[in-house]
Short mmCIF file of C-alpha atoms (C1' of nucleotides) in Angstrom, two decimals:
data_model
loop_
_atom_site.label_atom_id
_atom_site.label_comp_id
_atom_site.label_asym_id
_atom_site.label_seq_id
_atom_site.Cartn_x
_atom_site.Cartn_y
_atom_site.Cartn_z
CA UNK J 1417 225.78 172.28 57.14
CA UNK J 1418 224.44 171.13 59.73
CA UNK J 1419 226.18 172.43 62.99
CA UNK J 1420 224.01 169.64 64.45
CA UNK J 1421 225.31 168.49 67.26
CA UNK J 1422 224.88 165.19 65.72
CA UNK J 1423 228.11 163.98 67.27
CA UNK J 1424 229.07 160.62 67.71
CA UNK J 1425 228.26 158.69 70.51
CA UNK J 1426 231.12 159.63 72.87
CA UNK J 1427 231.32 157.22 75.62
CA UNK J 1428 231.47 158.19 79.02
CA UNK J 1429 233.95 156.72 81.92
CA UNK J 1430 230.71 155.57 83.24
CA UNK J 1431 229.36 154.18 80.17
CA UNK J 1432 232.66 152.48 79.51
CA UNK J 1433 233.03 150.69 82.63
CA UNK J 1434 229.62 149.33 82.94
CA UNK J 1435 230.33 147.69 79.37
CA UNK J 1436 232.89 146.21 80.35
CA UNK J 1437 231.71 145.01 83.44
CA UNK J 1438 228.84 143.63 81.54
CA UNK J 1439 231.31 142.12 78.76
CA UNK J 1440 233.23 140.43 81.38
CA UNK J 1441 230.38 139.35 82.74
CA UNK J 1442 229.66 137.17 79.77
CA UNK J 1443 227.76 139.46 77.78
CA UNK J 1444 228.50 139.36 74.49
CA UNK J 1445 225.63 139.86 71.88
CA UNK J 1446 222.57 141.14 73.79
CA UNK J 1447 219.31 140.73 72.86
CA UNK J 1448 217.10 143.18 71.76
CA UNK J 1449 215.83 143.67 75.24
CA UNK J 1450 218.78 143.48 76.73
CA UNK J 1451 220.24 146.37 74.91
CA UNK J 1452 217.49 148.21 76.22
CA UNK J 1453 218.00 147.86 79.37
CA UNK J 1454 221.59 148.55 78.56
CA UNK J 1455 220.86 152.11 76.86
CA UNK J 1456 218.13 152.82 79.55
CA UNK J 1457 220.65 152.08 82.10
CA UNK J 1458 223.79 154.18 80.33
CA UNK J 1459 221.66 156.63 79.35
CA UNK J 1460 221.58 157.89 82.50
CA UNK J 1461 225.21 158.74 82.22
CA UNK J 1462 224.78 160.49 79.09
CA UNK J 1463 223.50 160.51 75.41
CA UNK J 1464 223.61 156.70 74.27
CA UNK J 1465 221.27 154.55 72.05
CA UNK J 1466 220.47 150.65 71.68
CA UNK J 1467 222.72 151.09 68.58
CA UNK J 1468 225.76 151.96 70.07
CA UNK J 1469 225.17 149.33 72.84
CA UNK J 1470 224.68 147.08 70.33
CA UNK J 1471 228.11 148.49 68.26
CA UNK J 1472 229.75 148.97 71.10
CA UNK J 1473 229.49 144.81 71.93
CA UNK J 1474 229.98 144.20 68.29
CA UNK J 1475 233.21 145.99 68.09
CA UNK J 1476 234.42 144.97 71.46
CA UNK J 1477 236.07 141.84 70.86
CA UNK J 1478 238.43 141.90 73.59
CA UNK J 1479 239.81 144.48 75.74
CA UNK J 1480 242.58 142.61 76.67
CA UNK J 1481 246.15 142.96 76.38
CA UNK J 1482 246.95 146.73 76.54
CA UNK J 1483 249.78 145.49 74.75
CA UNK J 1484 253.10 147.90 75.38
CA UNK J 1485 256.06 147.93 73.07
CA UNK J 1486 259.05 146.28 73.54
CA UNK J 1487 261.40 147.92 75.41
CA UNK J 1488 264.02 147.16 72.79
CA UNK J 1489 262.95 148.73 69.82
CA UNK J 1490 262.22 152.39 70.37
CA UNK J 1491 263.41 154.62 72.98
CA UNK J 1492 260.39 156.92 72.64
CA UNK J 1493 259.75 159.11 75.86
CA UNK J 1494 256.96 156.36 75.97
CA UNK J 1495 254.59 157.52 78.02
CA UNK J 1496 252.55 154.16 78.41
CA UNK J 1497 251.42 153.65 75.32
CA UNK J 1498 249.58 151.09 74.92
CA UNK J 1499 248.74 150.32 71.39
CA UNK J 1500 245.15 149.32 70.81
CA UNK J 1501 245.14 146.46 68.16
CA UNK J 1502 241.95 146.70 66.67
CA UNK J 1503 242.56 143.95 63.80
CA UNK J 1504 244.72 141.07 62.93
CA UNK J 1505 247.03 143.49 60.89
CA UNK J 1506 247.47 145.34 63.63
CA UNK J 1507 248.20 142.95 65.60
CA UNK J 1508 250.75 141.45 63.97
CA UNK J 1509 252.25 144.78 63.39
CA UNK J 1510 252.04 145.40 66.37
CA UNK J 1511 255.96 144.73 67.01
CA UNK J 1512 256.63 147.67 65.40
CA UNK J 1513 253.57 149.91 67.53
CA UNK J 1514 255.17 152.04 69.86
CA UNK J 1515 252.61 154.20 69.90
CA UNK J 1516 253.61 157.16 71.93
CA UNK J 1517 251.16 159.59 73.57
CA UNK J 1518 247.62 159.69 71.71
CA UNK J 1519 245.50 159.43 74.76
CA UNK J 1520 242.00 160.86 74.47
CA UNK J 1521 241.40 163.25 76.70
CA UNK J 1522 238.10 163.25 77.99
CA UNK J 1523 236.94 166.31 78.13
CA UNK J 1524 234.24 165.26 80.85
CA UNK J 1525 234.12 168.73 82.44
CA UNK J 1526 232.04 169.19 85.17
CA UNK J 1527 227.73 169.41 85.19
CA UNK J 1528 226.21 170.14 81.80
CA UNK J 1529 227.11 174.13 81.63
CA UNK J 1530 225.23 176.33 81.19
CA UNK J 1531 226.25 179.01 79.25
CA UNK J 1532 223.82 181.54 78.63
CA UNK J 1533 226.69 184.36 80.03
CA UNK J 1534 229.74 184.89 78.58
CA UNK J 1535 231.08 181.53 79.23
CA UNK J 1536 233.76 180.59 76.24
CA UNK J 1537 232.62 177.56 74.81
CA UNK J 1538 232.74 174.73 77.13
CA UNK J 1539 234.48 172.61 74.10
CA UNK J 1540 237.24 175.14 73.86
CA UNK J 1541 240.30 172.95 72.68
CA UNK J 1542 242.49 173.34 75.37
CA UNK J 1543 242.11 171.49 78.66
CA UNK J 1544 243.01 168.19 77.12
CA UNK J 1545 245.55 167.87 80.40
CA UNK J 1546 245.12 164.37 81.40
CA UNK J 1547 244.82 161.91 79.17
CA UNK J 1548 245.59 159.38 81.65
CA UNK J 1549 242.52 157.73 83.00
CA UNK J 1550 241.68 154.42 81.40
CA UNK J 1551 240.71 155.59 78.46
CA UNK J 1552 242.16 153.26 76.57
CA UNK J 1553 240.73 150.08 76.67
CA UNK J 1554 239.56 148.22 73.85
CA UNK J 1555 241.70 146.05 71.71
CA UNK J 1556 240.39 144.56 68.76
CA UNK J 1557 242.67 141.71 68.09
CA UNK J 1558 240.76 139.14 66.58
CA UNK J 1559 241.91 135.17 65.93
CA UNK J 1560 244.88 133.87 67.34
CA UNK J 1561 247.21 136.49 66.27
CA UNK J 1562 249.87 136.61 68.54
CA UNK J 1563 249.22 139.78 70.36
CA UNK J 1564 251.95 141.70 71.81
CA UNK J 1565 254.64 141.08 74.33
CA UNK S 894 265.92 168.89 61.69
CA UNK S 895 262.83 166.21 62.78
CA UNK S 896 265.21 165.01 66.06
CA UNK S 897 261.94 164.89 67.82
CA UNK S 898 261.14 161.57 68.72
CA UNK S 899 257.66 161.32 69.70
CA UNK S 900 256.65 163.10 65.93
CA UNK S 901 254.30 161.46 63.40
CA UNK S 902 255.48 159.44 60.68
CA UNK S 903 257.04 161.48 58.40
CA UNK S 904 255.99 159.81 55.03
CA UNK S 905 259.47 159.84 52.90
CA UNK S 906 258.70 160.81 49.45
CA UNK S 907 259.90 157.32 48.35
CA UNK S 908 257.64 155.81 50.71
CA UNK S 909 254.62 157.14 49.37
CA UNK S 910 255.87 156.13 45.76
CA UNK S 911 256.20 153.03 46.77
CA UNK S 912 253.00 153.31 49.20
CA UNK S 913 250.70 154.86 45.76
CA UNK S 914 252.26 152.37 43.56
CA UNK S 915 250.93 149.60 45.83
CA UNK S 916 247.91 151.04 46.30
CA UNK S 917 247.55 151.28 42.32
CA UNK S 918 248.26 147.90 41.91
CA UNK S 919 244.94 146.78 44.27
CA UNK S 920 246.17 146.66 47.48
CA UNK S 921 243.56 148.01 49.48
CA UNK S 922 243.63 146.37 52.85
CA UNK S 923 247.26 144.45 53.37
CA UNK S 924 247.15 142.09 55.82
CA UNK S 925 249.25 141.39 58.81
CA UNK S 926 252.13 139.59 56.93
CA UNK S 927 251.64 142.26 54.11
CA UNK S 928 252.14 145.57 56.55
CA UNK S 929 254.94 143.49 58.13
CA UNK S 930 256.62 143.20 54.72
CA UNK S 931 255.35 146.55 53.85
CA UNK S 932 257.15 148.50 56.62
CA UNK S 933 260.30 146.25 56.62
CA UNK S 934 260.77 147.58 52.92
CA UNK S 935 259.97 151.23 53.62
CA UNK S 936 261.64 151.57 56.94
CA UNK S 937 264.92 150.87 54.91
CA UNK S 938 263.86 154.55 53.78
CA UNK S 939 262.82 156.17 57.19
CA UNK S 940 261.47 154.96 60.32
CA UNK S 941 258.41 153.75 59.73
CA UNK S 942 256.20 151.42 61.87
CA UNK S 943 253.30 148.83 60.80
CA UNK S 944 250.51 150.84 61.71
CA UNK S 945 251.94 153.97 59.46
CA UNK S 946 251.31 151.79 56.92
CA UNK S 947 248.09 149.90 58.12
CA UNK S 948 246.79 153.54 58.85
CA UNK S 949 247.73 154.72 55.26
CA UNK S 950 246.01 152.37 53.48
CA UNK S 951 243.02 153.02 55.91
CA UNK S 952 243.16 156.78 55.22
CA UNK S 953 243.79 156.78 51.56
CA UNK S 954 240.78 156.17 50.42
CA UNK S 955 241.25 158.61 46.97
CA UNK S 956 244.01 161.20 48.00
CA UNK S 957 245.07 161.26 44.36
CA UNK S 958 243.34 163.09 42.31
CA UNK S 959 240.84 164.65 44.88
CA UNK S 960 239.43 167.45 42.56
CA UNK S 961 236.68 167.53 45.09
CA UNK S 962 238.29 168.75 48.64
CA UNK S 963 237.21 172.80 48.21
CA UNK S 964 234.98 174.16 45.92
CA UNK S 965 231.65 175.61 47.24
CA UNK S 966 230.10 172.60 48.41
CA UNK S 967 228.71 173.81 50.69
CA UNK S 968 226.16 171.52 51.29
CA UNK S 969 225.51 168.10 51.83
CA UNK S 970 223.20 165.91 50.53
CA UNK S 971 222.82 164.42 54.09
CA UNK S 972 220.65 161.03 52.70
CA UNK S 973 219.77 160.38 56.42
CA UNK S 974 220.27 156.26 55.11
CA UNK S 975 217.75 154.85 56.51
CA UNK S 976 219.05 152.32 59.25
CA UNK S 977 218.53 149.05 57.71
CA UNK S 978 217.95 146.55 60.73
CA UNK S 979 219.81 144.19 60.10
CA UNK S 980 219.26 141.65 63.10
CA UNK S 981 216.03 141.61 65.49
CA UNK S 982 217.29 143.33 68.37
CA UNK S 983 218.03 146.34 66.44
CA UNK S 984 214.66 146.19 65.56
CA UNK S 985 213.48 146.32 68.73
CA UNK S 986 216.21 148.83 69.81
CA UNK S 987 214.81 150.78 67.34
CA UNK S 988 212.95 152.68 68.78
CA UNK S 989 215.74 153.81 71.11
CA UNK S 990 217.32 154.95 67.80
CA UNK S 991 217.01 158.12 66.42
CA UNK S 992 216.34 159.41 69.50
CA UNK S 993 216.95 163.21 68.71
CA UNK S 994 217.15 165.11 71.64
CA UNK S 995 215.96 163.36 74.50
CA UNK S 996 216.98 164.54 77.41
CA UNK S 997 220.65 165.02 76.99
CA UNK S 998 221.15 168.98 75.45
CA UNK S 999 224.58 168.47 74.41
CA UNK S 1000 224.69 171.73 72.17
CA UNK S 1001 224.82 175.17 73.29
CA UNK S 1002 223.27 177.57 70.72
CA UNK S 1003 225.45 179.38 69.48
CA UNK S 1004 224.54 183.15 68.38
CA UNK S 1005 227.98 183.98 66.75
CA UNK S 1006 228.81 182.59 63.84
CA UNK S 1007 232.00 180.29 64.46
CA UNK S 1008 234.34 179.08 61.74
CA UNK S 1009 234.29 176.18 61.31
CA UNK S 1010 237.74 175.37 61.86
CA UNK S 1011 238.42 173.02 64.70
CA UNK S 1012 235.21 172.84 65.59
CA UNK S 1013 235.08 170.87 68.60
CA UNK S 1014 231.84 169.32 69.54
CA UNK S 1015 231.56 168.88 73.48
CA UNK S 1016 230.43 165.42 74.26
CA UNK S 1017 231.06 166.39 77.26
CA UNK S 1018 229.08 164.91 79.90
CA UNK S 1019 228.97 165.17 83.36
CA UNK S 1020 231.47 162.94 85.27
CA UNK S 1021 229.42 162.93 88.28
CA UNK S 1022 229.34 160.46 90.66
CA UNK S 1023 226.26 160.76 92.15
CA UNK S 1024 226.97 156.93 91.21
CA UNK S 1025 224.92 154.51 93.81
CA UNK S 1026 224.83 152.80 90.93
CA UNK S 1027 222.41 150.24 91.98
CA UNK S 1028 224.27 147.34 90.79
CA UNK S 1029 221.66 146.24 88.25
CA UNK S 1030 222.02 143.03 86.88
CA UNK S 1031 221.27 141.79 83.67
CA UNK S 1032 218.48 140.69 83.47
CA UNK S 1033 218.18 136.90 81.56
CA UNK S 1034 215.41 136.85 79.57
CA UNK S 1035 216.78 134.92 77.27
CA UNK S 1036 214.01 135.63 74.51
CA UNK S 1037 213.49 133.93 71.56
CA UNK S 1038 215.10 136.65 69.24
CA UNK S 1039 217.76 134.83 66.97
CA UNK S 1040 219.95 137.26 66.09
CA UNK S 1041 221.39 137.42 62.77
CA UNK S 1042 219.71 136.64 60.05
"C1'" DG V 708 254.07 184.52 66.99
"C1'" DG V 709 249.46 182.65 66.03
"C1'" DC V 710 246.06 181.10 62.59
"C1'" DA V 711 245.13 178.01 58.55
"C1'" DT V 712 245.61 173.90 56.32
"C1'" DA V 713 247.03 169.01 55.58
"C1'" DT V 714 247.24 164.56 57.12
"C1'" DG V 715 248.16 160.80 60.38
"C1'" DA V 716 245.71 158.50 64.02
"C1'" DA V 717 241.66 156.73 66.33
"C1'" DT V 718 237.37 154.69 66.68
"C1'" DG V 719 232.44 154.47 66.09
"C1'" DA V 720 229.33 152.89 62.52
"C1'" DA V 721 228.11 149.91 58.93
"C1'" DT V 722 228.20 146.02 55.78
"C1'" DG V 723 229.09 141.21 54.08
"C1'" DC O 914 232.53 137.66 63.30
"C1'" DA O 915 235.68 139.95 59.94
"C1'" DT O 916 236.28 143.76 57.19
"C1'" DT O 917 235.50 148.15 55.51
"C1'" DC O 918 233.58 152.99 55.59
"C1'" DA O 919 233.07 157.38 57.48
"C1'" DT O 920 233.88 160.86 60.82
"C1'" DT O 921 236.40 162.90 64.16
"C1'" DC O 922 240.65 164.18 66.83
"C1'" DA O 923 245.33 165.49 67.26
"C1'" DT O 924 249.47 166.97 65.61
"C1'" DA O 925 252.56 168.73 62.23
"C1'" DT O 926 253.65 172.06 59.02
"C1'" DG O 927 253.03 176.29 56.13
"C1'" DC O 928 251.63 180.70 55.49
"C1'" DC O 929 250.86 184.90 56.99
#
DNA sequence: GGCATATGAATGAATG
DNA sequence: CATTCATTCATATGCC
């Protein structure tokens, strides 16, 4: 039971927008070498290998289309939900997404802590205030399914 | 008295009947059309929206007849798979993989013995913006690595 | 009232 | 590239 701290790759703001940038740029399957200089690159914003560069492209079929729901089918306090169609089921589904409020907080708290004194665990669960930021990105809607409105 | 609005799906008792009995009879993975139909049929028994359903089948891998969930397994056979490259690039990125520690300490040792509930892993990392990010480009090379094999 | 558990939701990782 | 698997996160609910 490994308390490893094997976590999955979480990435950073940072991370995120420098793949993007990158997959708007054109990028779309680098090469080996390529996703080395990726990693080396993001690495410097935190923990990252070539694999999750080279997931991270993989999965990232298009960010586009932070598809809302229609206004006319729930009156949810919708709090800009955007529903992040990952596959064609979803997206065809995705009428019925209203997803309300599952942001994910990033819990990017300031420098690396360190906690030697009696400093609660910087991971304590609270603190997940804003989930705002642009978290969300990433849309996997594949084909031609019509996305959302 | 569920008047809250912004709540989870509340499966309906005859929505996971007829949820189970689908998944008995092989559904696994519905598609788009299939959710659509899905939901349309149990929504006539709650409110229920595609990706309930998409998220269901997702989730329910064996929630049957789990025999398994407690007992004192406490370990784990933790196989470590080895990480079958699949394409060239991971190859090369491979050496970036497994990389253990490197430089990013992401755990704090932890003297006390926490339950394990909610344990929160802090992928925190810093948010700093020392940035001057030195607008790197990509660099073409262009290799001869083909991809996927 | 909080703590414990169950499960829906999300997404990274992996495979075909 | 599409699909599926596995792990984690968040929220709801139940039991103290």
């Amino acid at each position: 039971m490994p308390q490893v701290p094997s976590t999955r790759w979480c990435p950073t703001p940072e991370q995120l927008m420098i793949l993007e940038e990158m997959y708007r740029s054109g990028v779309r399957t680098p090469n080996a070498s390529q996703i080395q200089q990726i990693t080396a690159r993001l690495s410097y914003y935190g923990r990252i290998e070539g694999k999750n560069v080279f997931y991270w492209f993989q999965n990232h079929k298009d960010a586009n289309s932070v598809c809302k729901m229609e206004a006319g089918d729930a009156e949810e306090a919708s709090s800009t939900s955007d529903a992040t169609l990952r596959h064609e089921s979803m997206a065809m589904v995705d009428a019925t997404w209203a997803v309300p409020p599952c942001c994910r907080p990033l819990r990017t708290l300031d420098l690396f802590p360190t906690k030697s004194t009696g400093l609660k665990d910087e991971c304590s669960t609270t603190s997940k205030s804003s989930c705002s930021t642009t978290t969300n990105y990433m849309a996997h809607s594949s084909l031609h399914l019509s996305l959302p409105k």
